[in-house]
Amino acid sequence: MELKKLLEGLHYEIIKGKNDGEVKNVNYDSRKVLQGDLFVCIKGFTSDGHKFASKAIENGAKYIVCEEIVECNDDITLIKVEDSRKALAVIGSNFYENPKDKLKIIGVTGTNGKTTTAFMIKSILENAGKKVGLIGTIANYIGDEKLDTERTTPESLELHELFSKMVKENVEFCVMEISSHSLELDRVYGIRFQSGLFTNLTRDHLDFHKTFENYYKAKFKLFPRSEQSIINIDTDWGKRVVEDLEALDIKNYKTYSLKEGNIIAKDIVEHGMDTKFTVDLDGEKEEMLLPIPGNYNIYNALGAILACKNAGLKLREIKEGLKDVSVPGRCERVMKNINLPYEILIDYAHTPDGLLNILETCREFTKGRLISVFGCGGDRDKLKRPEMGDIGTRLSDIAIITSDNPRTEDEESIIEDIIKGVKEGEYIKITNRREAIKKALEIAKKDDVILIAGKGHETYQILKTGKIHFDEREVIEEILKKN
C-alpha cells in the first residue's frame, strides 16, 4: 500500500525521508518485521517499542512511526506522531481498507456480563437471519467459524485484520466485548459503534487502573463513540454514565432496569434453570423465555434486547433468538446427559460481584446443599481475595477454597489471603484444583448443586512454570468415570 494512503487521517511529521513509497506490511513487533515493512514504536508497560526500532530496521523495515526520534540511516523514512497507539489504530484501519466502516459494530463493556450479553446479541441476530461476527473473551467468531483468542479485545492492528476477514465473509454485524484495557490503550480508537452497552462496574482490574475513577473513565470512553448508548441504570455507575452523557449534551441513549427506564422486566418467574419475564419497551410488551437463571442474566438480556431493537429487529424476532441462547462457561451445566443425583455447574465468576451473583442464583434453585469450589488469580488485585472468601463461604453450605491461575505467585499465599475474609460458614482448603473438584464430587448428595467458579470457558491453568491444559469438563468426566 502507498505510504500516503496508509497515513490518511493521521497527524504526523516526516522527520526523515519522503512522504511516498510502497509499504509491504505493518507491524509493531520487531521480530515479525520483513523487508519493506512499516514499524510502529509502541510504548508498553514492560517494554518500549522505540528500543526495538533498530532491530526492526535490521529485519528490513523501511518506515518507522514513533513518538520519540530514533536513530536510523538516511534510507529510512522516519514519521513522528503524538500518540503511536492511536497512530497504529488509524494505520491498521487504512491498511485493511477501513473494514470497520463496512460493519455494524455493537460494543459491550462492564465488569461482568459482557460475554453473556454479547452471546445473547449474537444468538438473536443470527436467529433473525443475520450473519454475525463476535470478538470476545471465549473466542472470536466469523459466522460459525471459531477462532482462538488471547485477550478480550485484540490489539488494534489484529482487530482491523479480523474486521477485514469478517467483511470478506459477508458479515453484517460484529458484536464486541470491549475491555477497559482496550479503551485505555486505544485498541478501539477510531471505531464508531452502532450501539455501546454498559452492564455494570464492580471491583476488578485495579492492578492496572489503580483507582475506580480511572476504571470508570476508561469504560466511559465507549459511549461518546456510540450512535446509541444502552445503560443499566440499576447501578450507581450506570446512573453516572447517564449524567456524564447529559453533561456532554449527548441524548442518544436508552436505559434498562428492573424498575424504571426505557425497557423494564416485569412478572419474573423462575422454573429451575429457565426464567420467564415480560419486557415493557416504551409501552410495547412481549413475554420472554431465557434458558439461563438469575436476575443478573435478565439484566444481560434487557441490554441485548435494546441492542437488537436498535439493529432493526422486532420484539417477536428477539424473543425467538433469546429462548435458545447458551454461553460456554456461564452457568453452564456439566454432565447434564448423565443421570446424576446432583447438579454440576461451571461459571467464569472470578470477581466478588460475579461470585455473589452466581451463588445467589444457585441458591434459588438448590434443593439440597450448595457446594462451591473457587479461588483467586495470582498477579492480580489482592484486595478482592478476602471479599471473595467472605462471599464464597457465607453463601455456600460447603466452600472448597483452591487454586485458580496462580501465575507467578505462591498458591498457598493466595489461598491464605482468601481465608482472611472468612467470617462464617464451613470451608475446606485444598490447594490442588483437580483434588478440590474431586472432593466436591465425593461429598455431593442427592439434590445438591456443585458450583465450580473462576475458570468457566478456560481450558488451562497458568502456573509459575507456564500454561498447562486444564479443562474442568474433562476433569469432572475423568473423576466420575474412575468412581
CSV table of N, CA, C and O in Angstrom, one decimal, residues 206-288:
chain,number,residue,atom,x,y,z
A,206,LEU,N,-8.0,-3.4,39.1
A,206,LEU,CA,-7.5,-2.2,39.8
A,206,LEU,C,-5.9,-2.3,39.8
A,206,LEU,O,-5.2,-1.4,40.1
A,207,ASP,N,-5.4,-3.5,39.6
A,207,ASP,CA,-4.0,-3.7,39.4
A,207,ASP,C,-3.5,-2.8,38.2
A,207,ASP,O,-2.3,-2.4,38.2
A,208,PHE,N,-4.3,-2.7,37.2
A,208,PHE,CA,-4.0,-1.9,36.0
A,208,PHE,C,-4.4,-0.4,36.2
A,208,PHE,O,-3.7,0.5,35.9
A,209,HIS,N,-5.7,-0.2,36.6
A,209,HIS,CA,-6.2,1.1,36.6
A,209,HIS,C,-5.9,1.9,37.9
A,209,HIS,O,-6.1,3.1,37.9
A,210,LYS,N,-5.6,1.2,38.9
A,210,LYS,CA,-5.2,1.8,40.2
A,210,LYS,C,-6.4,2.3,41.0
A,210,LYS,O,-6.5,2.0,42.2
A,211,THR,N,-7.3,3.0,40.4
A,211,THR,CA,-8.5,3.5,41.1
A,211,THR,C,-9.8,3.2,40.4
A,211,THR,O,-9.8,3.1,39.2
A,212,PHE,N,-10.9,3.2,41.1
A,212,PHE,CA,-12.2,3.0,40.5
A,212,PHE,C,-12.5,4.2,39.5
A,212,PHE,O,-13.1,4.0,38.4
A,213,GLU,N,-12.1,5.4,39.8
A,213,GLU,CA,-12.3,6.5,39.0
A,213,GLU,C,-11.6,6.3,37.6
A,213,GLU,O,-12.3,6.6,36.6
A,214,ASN,N,-10.4,5.9,37.6
A,214,ASN,CA,-9.7,5.6,36.4
A,214,ASN,C,-10.4,4.5,35.6
A,214,ASN,O,-10.5,4.5,34.4
A,215,TYR,N,-10.8,3.4,36.3
A,215,TYR,CA,-11.5,2.3,35.7
A,215,TYR,C,-12.8,2.8,35.0
A,215,TYR,O,-13.1,2.4,33.9
A,216,TYR,N,-13.6,3.6,35.7
A,216,TYR,CA,-14.8,4.1,35.2
A,216,TYR,C,-14.5,5.0,33.9
A,216,TYR,O,-15.2,4.8,32.9
A,217,LYS,N,-13.5,5.9,34.0
A,217,LYS,CA,-13.3,6.8,32.9
A,217,LYS,C,-12.9,6.0,31.6
A,217,LYS,O,-13.2,6.4,30.5
A,218,ALA,N,-12.1,4.9,31.8
A,218,ALA,CA,-11.8,4.1,30.7
A,218,ALA,C,-13.0,3.5,30.1
A,218,ALA,O,-13.2,3.5,28.8
A,219,LYS,N,-13.9,3.0,30.9
A,219,LYS,CA,-15.2,2.4,30.4
A,219,LYS,C,-16.0,3.4,29.6
A,219,LYS,O,-16.6,3.2,28.6
A,220,PHE,N,-16.1,4.6,30.2
A,220,PHE,CA,-17.0,5.7,29.7
A,220,PHE,C,-16.6,6.1,28.3
A,220,PHE,O,-17.4,6.6,27.5
A,221,LYS,N,-15.3,5.9,27.9
A,221,LYS,CA,-14.9,6.3,26.5
A,221,LYS,C,-15.7,5.7,25.4
A,221,LYS,O,-15.8,6.2,24.3
A,222,LEU,N,-16.3,4.5,25.7
A,222,LEU,CA,-17.1,3.9,24.7
A,222,LEU,C,-18.3,4.7,24.2
A,222,LEU,O,-18.7,4.7,23.0
A,223,PHE,N,-18.9,5.4,25.1
A,223,PHE,CA,-20.3,6.0,24.9
A,223,PHE,C,-20.3,7.2,24.0
A,223,PHE,O,-21.2,7.3,23.1
A,224,PRO,N,-19.4,8.1,24.1
A,224,PRO,CA,-19.4,9.2,23.1
A,224,PRO,C,-19.1,8.7,21.7
A,224,PRO,O,-19.3,9.5,20.7
A,225,ARG,N,-18.6,7.5,21.6
A,225,ARG,CA,-18.3,7.0,20.3
A,225,ARG,C,-19.4,6.1,19.7
A,225,ARG,O,-19.2,5.4,18.7
A,226,SER,N,-20.5,6.1,20.4
A,226,SER,CA,-21.6,5.2,20.0
A,226,SER,C,-22.8,6.0,19.5
A,226,SER,O,-23.2,7.0,20.1
A,227,GLU,N,-23.4,5.5,18.4
A,227,GLU,CA,-24.6,6.1,17.9
A,227,GLU,C,-25.8,6.1,18.9
A,227,GLU,O,-26.6,7.0,19.0
A,228,GLN,N,-25.8,4.9,19.7
A,228,GLN,CA,-26.8,4.8,20.8
A,228,GLN,C,-26.1,4.1,21.9
A,228,GLN,O,-25.5,3.1,21.8
A,229,SER,N,-26.2,4.7,23.1
A,229,SER,CA,-25.7,4.1,24.3
A,229,SER,C,-26.8,3.4,25.0
A,229,SER,O,-28.0,3.9,25.1
A,230,ILE,N,-26.5,2.2,25.6
A,230,ILE,CA,-27.5,1.4,26.3
A,230,ILE,C,-27.0,1.1,27.7
A,230,ILE,O,-25.9,0.5,27.8
A,231,ILE,N,-27.7,1.6,28.7
A,231,ILE,CA,-27.2,1.7,30.0
A,231,ILE,C,-28.0,1.0,31.1
A,231,ILE,O,-29.2,1.3,31.2
A,232,ASN,N,-27.4,0.2,31.9
A,232,ASN,CA,-28.1,-0.4,33.1
A,232,ASN,C,-28.1,0.7,34.2
A,232,ASN,O,-27.1,1.0,34.7
A,233,ILE,N,-29.3,1.2,34.5
A,233,ILE,CA,-29.4,2.3,35.5
A,233,ILE,C,-29.8,1.8,36.8
A,233,ILE,O,-30.1,2.6,37.7
A,234,ASP,N,-29.8,0.5,37.1
A,234,ASP,CA,-30.0,0.0,38.4
A,234,ASP,C,-28.7,-0.1,39.2
A,234,ASP,O,-28.5,-0.8,40.2
A,235,THR,N,-27.7,0.6,38.7
A,235,THR,CA,-26.4,0.7,39.4
A,235,THR,C,-26.0,2.2,39.5
A,235,THR,O,-26.4,3.0,38.6
A,236,ASP,N,-25.3,2.6,40.5
A,236,ASP,CA,-24.8,4.0,40.7
A,236,ASP,C,-23.9,4.4,39.5
A,236,ASP,O,-24.0,5.5,39.0
A,237,TRP,N,-23.1,3.5,39.1
A,237,TRP,CA,-22.2,3.8,38.0
A,237,TRP,C,-23.0,4.0,36.7
A,237,TRP,O,-22.6,4.8,35.8
A,238,GLY,N,-24.0,3.2,36.5
A,238,GLY,CA,-24.9,3.4,35.3
A,238,GLY,C,-25.5,4.8,35.3
A,238,GLY,O,-25.6,5.4,34.3
A,239,LYS,N,-26.0,5.1,36.5
A,239,LYS,CA,-26.6,6.5,36.6
A,239,LYS,C,-25.6,7.6,36.3
A,239,LYS,O,-25.9,8.6,35.7
A,240,ARG,N,-24.3,7.3,36.7
A,240,ARG,CA,-23.3,8.3,36.4
A,240,ARG,C,-23.0,8.4,34.9
A,240,ARG,O,-22.7,9.5,34.3
A,241,VAL,N,-23.1,7.2,34.2
A,241,VAL,CA,-22.9,7.3,32.7
A,241,VAL,C,-23.9,8.2,32.1
A,241,VAL,O,-23.6,9.0,31.3
A,242,VAL,N,-25.2,8.1,32.5
A,242,VAL,CA,-26.2,9.0,32.0
A,242,VAL,C,-25.9,10.4,32.3
A,242,VAL,O,-26.0,11.3,31.5
A,243,GLU,N,-25.5,10.7,33.6
A,243,GLU,CA,-25.2,12.1,34.0
A,243,GLU,C,-24.1,12.7,33.1
A,243,GLU,O,-24.1,13.8,32.7
A,244,ASP,N,-23.1,11.8,32.9
A,244,ASP,CA,-21.9,12.3,32.2
A,244,ASP,C,-22.2,12.5,30.7
A,244,ASP,O,-21.7,13.4,30.0
A,245,LEU,N,-23.1,11.7,30.1
A,245,LEU,CA,-23.5,11.9,28.8
A,245,LEU,C,-24.3,13.2,28.6
A,245,LEU,O,-24.2,13.9,27.7
A,246,GLU,N,-25.2,13.4,29.6
A,246,GLU,CA,-26.0,14.6,29.6
A,246,GLU,C,-25.1,15.9,29.7
A,246,GLU,O,-25.4,16.9,29.1
A,247,ALA,N,-24.1,15.7,30.5
A,247,ALA,CA,-23.2,16.9,30.7
A,247,ALA,C,-22.4,17.2,29.4
A,247,ALA,O,-22.1,18.4,29.2
A,248,LEU,N,-22.3,16.2,28.5
A,248,LEU,CA,-21.7,16.4,27.2
A,248,LEU,C,-22.8,16.7,26.1
A,248,LEU,O,-22.4,16.8,24.9
A,249,ASP,N,-24.0,16.9,26.6
A,249,ASP,CA,-25.1,17.2,25.7
A,249,ASP,C,-25.4,16.0,24.7
A,249,ASP,O,-25.7,16.3,23.6
A,250,ILE,N,-25.1,14.8,25.2
A,250,ILE,CA,-25.4,13.6,24.3
A,250,ILE,C,-26.7,13.0,24.8
A,250,ILE,O,-26.8,12.6,26.0
A,251,LYS,N,-27.7,13.0,23.9
A,251,LYS,CA,-29.0,12.5,24.3
A,251,LYS,C,-29.4,11.1,23.7
A,251,LYS,O,-30.4,10.6,24.0
A,252,ASN,N,-28.5,10.6,22.9
A,252,ASN,CA,-28.8,9.3,22.2
A,252,ASN,C,-28.5,8.1,23.0
A,252,ASN,O,-27.6,7.3,22.7
A,253,TYR,N,-29.3,7.9,24.1
A,253,TYR,CA,-29.1,6.8,25.0
A,253,TYR,C,-30.4,6.2,25.3
A,253,TYR,O,-31.5,6.9,25.3
A,254,LYS,N,-30.4,4.9,25.7
A,254,LYS,CA,-31.6,4.2,26.2
A,254,LYS,C,-31.1,3.5,27.5
A,254,LYS,O,-30.0,3.1,27.7
A,255,THR,N,-32.1,3.4,28.4
A,255,THR,CA,-31.8,2.8,29.7
A,255,THR,C,-32.6,1.5,29.9
A,255,THR,O,-33.7,1.3,29.4
A,256,TYR,N,-32.0,0.6,30.8
A,256,TYR,CA,-32.7,-0.6,31.1
A,256,TYR,C,-32.6,-0.9,32.6
A,256,TYR,O,-31.7,-0.4,33.3
A,257,SER,N,-33.6,-1.6,33.2
A,257,SER,CA,-33.8,-1.7,34.6
A,257,SER,C,-34.8,-2.7,34.9
A,257,SER,O,-35.6,-3.2,34.1
A,258,LEU,N,-34.9,-3.1,36.2
A,258,LEU,CA,-36.0,-4.0,36.7
A,258,LEU,C,-37.0,-3.1,37.3
A,258,LEU,O,-38.1,-3.6,37.7
A,259,LYS,N,-36.8,-1.8,37.3
A,259,LYS,CA,-37.7,-0.9,38.0
A,259,LYS,C,-38.2,0.3,37.1
A,259,LYS,O,-39.3,0.7,37.1
A,260,GLU,N,-37.2,0.9,36.4
A,260,GLU,CA,-37.6,2.1,35.6
A,260,GLU,C,-36.6,2.1,34.4
A,260,GLU,O,-35.6,1.4,34.3
A,261,GLY,N,-37.0,2.9,33.4
A,261,GLY,CA,-36.1,3.0,32.2
A,261,GLY,C,-36.9,2.8,30.9
A,261,GLY,O,-38.1,2.6,30.9
A,262,ASN,N,-36.2,2.8,29.8
A,262,ASN,CA,-36.9,2.6,28.5
A,262,ASN,C,-37.4,1.2,28.4
A,262,ASN,O,-38.4,0.9,27.7
A,263,ILE,N,-36.6,0.2,29.0
A,263,ILE,CA,-37.1,-1.2,29.0
A,263,ILE,C,-37.0,-1.7,30.4
A,263,ILE,O,-36.1,-1.5,31.1
A,264,ILE,N,-38.1,-2.4,30.8
A,264,ILE,CA,-38.2,-3.0,32.1
A,264,ILE,C,-38.6,-4.4,32.1
A,264,ILE,O,-39.4,-4.8,31.2
A,265,ALA,N,-38.1,-5.2,33.0
A,265,ALA,CA,-38.5,-6.6,33.1
A,265,ALA,C,-39.6,-6.7,34.2
A,265,ALA,O,-39.3,-6.3,35.3
A,266,LYS,N,-40.7,-7.3,33.9
A,266,LYS,CA,-41.8,-7.5,34.9
A,266,LYS,C,-42.2,-9.0,35.0
A,266,LYS,O,-41.9,-9.8,34.1
A,267,ASP,N,-42.9,-9.3,36.0
A,267,ASP,CA,-43.6,-10.6,36.2
A,267,ASP,C,-42.5,-11.7,36.0
A,267,ASP,O,-42.7,-12.7,35.2
A,268,ILE,N,-41.4,-11.6,36.7
A,268,ILE,CA,-40.3,-12.6,36.6
A,268,ILE,C,-40.7,-13.9,37.4
A,268,ILE,O,-41.1,-13.9,38.5
A,269,VAL,N,-40.6,-15.0,36.6
A,269,VAL,CA,-40.9,-16.3,37.2
A,269,VAL,C,-39.8,-17.3,36.9
A,269,VAL,O,-39.4,-17.4,35.7
A,270,GLU,N,-39.2,-17.9,37.9
A,270,GLU,CA,-38.1,-18.9,37.7
A,270,GLU,C,-38.7,-20.3,37.7
A,270,GLU,O,-39.4,-20.7,38.5
A,271,HIS,N,-38.3,-21.1,36.7
A,271,HIS,CA,-38.6,-22.5,36.6
A,271,HIS,C,-37.3,-23.3,36.5
A,271,HIS,O,-36.8,-23.6,35.4
A,272,GLY,N,-36.7,-23.6,37.6
A,272,GLY,CA,-35.4,-24.3,37.6
A,272,GLY,C,-34.3,-23.4,37.0
A,272,GLY,O,-34.1,-22.3,37.4
A,273,MET,N,-33.8,-23.9,35.8
A,273,MET,CA,-32.8,-23.2,35.1
A,273,MET,C,-33.4,-22.2,34.1
A,273,MET,O,-32.6,-21.4,33.5
A,274,ASP,N,-34.7,-22.2,33.9
A,274,ASP,CA,-35.3,-21.3,33.0
A,274,ASP,C,-35.9,-20.1,33.7
A,274,ASP,O,-36.4,-20.2,34.9
A,275,THR,N,-36.0,-18.9,33.0
A,275,THR,CA,-36.6,-17.7,33.6
A,275,THR,C,-37.6,-17.2,32.6
A,275,THR,O,-37.3,-17.0,31.4
A,276,LYS,N,-38.8,-16.9,33.0
A,276,LYS,CA,-39.8,-16.2,32.2
A,276,LYS,C,-40.0,-14.8,32.7
A,276,LYS,O,-40.0,-14.6,33.9
A,277,PHE,N,-40.1,-13.8,31.8
A,277,PHE,CA,-40.4,-12.4,32.3
A,277,PHE,C,-41.0,-11.7,31.1
A,277,PHE,O,-40.9,-12.1,29.9
A,278,THR,N,-41.7,-10.6,31.4
A,278,THR,CA,-42.3,-9.8,30.4
A,278,THR,C,-41.5,-8.5,30.3
A,278,THR,O,-41.2,-7.9,31.3
A,279,VAL,N,-41.2,-8.1,29.0
A,279,VAL,CA,-40.5,-6.9,28.8
A,279,VAL,C,-41.5,-5.8,28.4
A,279,VAL,O,-42.4,-6.1,27.7
A,280,ASP,N,-41.3,-4.6,28.9
A,280,ASP,CA,-42.1,-3.4,28.6
A,280,ASP,C,-41.1,-2.4,28.0
A,280,ASP,O,-40.3,-1.8,28.7
A,281,LEU,N,-41.1,-2.3,26.6
A,281,LEU,CA,-40.2,-1.5,25.9
A,281,LEU,C,-40.9,-0.3,25.4
A,281,LEU,O,-41.6,-0.3,24.4
A,282,ASP,N,-40.8,0.8,26.1
A,282,ASP,CA,-41.5,2.1,25.7
A,282,ASP,C,-43.0,1.8,25.4
A,282,ASP,O,-43.6,2.3,24.4
A,283,GLY,N,-43.6,0.9,26.2
A,283,GLY,CA,-45.1,0.7,26.1
A,283,GLY,C,-45.4,-0.6,25.3
A,283,GLY,O,-46.5,-1.1,25.3
A,284,GLU,N,-44.4,-1.1,24.5
A,284,GLU,CA,-44.6,-2.4,23.8
A,284,GLU,C,-44.2,-3.5,24.7
A,284,GLU,O,-43.1,-3.5,25.3
A,285,LYS,N,-45.1,-4.6,24.8
A,285,LYS,CA,-44.8,-5.7,25.7
A,285,LYS,C,-44.7,-7.0,25.0
A,285,LYS,O,-45.3,-7.2,23.9
A,286,GLU,N,-43.8,-7.9,25.6
A,286,GLU,CA,-43.6,-9.2,25.0
A,286,GLU,C,-43.1,-10.1,26.1
A,286,GLU,O,-42.2,-9.7,26.9
A,287,GLU,N,-43.6,-11.3,26.2
A,287,GLU,CA,-43.2,-12.3,27.2
A,287,GLU,C,-41.9,-13.0,26.6
A,287,GLU,O,-41.9,-13.4,25.5
A,288,MET,N,-40.9,-13.1,27.5
A,288,MET,CA,-39.6,-13.7,27.1
A,288,MET,C,-39.3,-15.0,27.9
A,288,MET,O,-39.7,-15.1,29.1
